[in-house]
C-alpha positions as a Python dict, from the first residue, in 0.01 Angstrom:
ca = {
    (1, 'X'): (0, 0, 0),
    (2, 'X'): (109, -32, -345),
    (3, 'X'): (-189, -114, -591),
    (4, 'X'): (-47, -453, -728),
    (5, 'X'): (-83, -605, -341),
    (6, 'X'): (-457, -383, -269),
    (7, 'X'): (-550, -534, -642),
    (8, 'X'): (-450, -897, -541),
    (9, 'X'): (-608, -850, -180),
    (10, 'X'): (-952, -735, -304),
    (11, 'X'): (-969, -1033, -592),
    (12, 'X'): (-871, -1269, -256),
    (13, 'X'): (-1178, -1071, -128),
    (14, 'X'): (-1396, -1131, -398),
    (15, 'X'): (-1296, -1522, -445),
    (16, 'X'): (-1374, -1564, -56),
    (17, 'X'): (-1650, -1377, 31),
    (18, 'X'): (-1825, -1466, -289),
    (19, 'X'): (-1888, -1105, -374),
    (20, 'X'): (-2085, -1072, -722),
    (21, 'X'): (-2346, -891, -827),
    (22, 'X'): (-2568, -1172, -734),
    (23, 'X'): (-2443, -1129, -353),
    (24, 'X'): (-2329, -775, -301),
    (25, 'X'): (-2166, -666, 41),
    (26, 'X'): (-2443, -540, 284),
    (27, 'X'): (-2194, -381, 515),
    (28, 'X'): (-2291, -45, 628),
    (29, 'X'): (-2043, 213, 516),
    (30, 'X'): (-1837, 397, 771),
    (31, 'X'): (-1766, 725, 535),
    (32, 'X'): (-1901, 923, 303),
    (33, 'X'): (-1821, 1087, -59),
    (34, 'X'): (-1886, 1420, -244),
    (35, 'X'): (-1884, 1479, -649),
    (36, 'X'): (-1538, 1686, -725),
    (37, 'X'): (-1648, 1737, -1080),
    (38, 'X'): (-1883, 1568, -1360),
    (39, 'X'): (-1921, 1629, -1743),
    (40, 'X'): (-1731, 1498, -2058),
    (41, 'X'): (-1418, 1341, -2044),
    (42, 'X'): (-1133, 1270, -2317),
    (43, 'X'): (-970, 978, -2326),
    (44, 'X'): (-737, 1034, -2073),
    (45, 'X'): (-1000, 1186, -1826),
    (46, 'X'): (-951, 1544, -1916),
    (47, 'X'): (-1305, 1707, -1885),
    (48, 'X'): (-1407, 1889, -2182),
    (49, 'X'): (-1773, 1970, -2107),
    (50, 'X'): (-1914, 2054, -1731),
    (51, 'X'): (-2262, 2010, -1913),
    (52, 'X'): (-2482, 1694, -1802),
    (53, 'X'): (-2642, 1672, -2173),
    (54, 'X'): (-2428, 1480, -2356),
    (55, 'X'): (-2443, 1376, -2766),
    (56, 'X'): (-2480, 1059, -2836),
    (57, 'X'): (-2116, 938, -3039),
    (58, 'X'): (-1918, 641, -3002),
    (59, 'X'): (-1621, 737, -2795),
    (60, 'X'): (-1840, 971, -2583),
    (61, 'X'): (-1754, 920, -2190),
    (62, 'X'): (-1929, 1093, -1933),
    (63, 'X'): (-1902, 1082, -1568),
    (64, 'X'): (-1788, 1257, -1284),
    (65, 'X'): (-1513, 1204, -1048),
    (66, 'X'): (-1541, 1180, -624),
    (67, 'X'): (-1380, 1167, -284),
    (68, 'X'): (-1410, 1017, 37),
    (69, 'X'): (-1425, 1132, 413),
    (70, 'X'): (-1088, 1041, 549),
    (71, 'X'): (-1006, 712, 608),
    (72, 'X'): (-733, 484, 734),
    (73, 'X'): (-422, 486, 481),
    (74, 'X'): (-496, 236, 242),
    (75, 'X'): (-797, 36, 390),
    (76, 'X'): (-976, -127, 90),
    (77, 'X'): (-1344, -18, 17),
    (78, 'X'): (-1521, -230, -241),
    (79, 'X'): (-1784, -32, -451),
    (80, 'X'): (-2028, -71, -718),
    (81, 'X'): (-1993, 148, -1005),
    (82, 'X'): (-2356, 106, -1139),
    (83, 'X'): (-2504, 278, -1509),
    (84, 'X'): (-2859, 278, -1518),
    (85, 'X'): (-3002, 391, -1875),
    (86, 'X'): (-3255, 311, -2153),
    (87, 'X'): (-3236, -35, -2314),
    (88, 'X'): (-2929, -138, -2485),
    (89, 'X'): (-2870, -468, -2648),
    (90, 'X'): (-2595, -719, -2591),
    (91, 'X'): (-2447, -915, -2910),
    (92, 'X'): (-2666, -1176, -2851),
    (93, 'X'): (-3043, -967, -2818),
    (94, 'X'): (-3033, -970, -2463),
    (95, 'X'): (-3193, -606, -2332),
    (96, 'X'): (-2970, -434, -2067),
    (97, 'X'): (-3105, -170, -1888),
    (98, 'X'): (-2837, -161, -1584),
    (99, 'X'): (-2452, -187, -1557),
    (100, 'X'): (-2305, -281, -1261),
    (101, 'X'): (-1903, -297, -1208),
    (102, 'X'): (-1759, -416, -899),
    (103, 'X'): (-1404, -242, -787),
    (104, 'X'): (-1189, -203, -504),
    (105, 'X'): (-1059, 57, -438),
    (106, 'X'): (-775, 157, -163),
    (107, 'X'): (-719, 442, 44),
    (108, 'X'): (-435, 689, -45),
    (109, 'X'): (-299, 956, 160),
    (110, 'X'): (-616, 917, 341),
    (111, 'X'): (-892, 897, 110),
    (112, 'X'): (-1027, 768, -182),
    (113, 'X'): (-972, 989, -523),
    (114, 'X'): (-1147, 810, -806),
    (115, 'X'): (-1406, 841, -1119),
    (116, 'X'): (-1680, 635, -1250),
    (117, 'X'): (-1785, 704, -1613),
    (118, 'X'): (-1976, 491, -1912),
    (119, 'X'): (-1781, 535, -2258),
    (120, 'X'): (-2004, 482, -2550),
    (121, 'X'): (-1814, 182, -2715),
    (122, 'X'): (-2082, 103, -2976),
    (123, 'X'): (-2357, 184, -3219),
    (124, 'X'): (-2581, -37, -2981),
    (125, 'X'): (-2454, 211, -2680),
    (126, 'X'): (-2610, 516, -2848),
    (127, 'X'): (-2958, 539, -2671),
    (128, 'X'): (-3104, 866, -2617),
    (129, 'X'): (-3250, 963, -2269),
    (130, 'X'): (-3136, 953, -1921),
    (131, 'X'): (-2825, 785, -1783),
    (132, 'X'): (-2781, 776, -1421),
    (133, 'X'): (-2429, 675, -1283),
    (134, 'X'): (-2402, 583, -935),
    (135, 'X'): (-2126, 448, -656),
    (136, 'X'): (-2267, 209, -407),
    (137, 'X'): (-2140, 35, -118),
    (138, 'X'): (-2251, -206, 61),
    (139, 'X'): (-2602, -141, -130),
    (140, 'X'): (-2619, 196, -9),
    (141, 'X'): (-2631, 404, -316),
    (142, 'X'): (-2333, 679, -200),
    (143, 'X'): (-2382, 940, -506),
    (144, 'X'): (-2518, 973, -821),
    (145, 'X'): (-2555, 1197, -1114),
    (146, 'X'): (-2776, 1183, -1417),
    (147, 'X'): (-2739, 1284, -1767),
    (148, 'X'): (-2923, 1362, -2097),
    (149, 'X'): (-2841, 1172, -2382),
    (150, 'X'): (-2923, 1297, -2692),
    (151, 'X'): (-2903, 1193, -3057),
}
């Protein structure tokens, strides 16, 4: 399945089913994932650190990226990326302590092959102490890893 049609399929999904972050999927899910590899990526998602303390620097991303168990060529699963970390503010003083990013994501040759990383885009971002990025689906937290953010 080419990813223009699973893209237009999954925001079909989403205008449907009404899935938000106010009324995730609670759909069991029927596979699992593993961590490839986590650290500090470039740009282009080249890691350049395997370390899970991380300097606090605009342009900073750090993440990890994952697989599935097999599944059927390209079936549609629709995650959560979710970033939980100490209290940033939005442009207009709002404190956000959690990220959440919905995304759907189609099966290739079999599996899912994908990352899910925060980028620090600015000064606001920069807040020392531990980030935890997970992938959920429906609600099920499927992986996680943490890091140390330091000034």
């Amino acid at each position: 399945m080419h990813l223009t049609k699973a893209l237009a399929l999954s925001c079909c999904y989403f205008f449907i089913t009404g899935f938000s972050v106010d009324n995730p999927l609670h759909v069991l899910p029927d596979f699992s994932m593993k961590i490839i590899e986590s650290g500090q990526y470039n740009d282009v998602g080249d890691r350049i650190d395997d370390s899970a303390i991380i300097k606090a620097k605009i342009g900073a991303r750090f993440g990890f990226y994952y697989q599935t168990t097999p599944l059927p060529e390209g079936e549609i699963r629709f995650l959560e990326y979710v970033t939980i970390h100490p209290p940033i503010f939005s442009d207009d003083g709002k404190s956000i302590k959690t990220t959440i990013m919905p995304i759907a994501k189609p099966s290739i040759n079999g599996m899912i092959f994908s990352g899910a990383s925060f980028s620090f885009q600015s000064p606001s971002d920069l807040m020392p102490g531990t980030w935890r990025i997970e992938v959920r689906c429906g609600g099920k937290t499927m992986l996680f890893r943490d890091f140390l953010i330091m000034q």
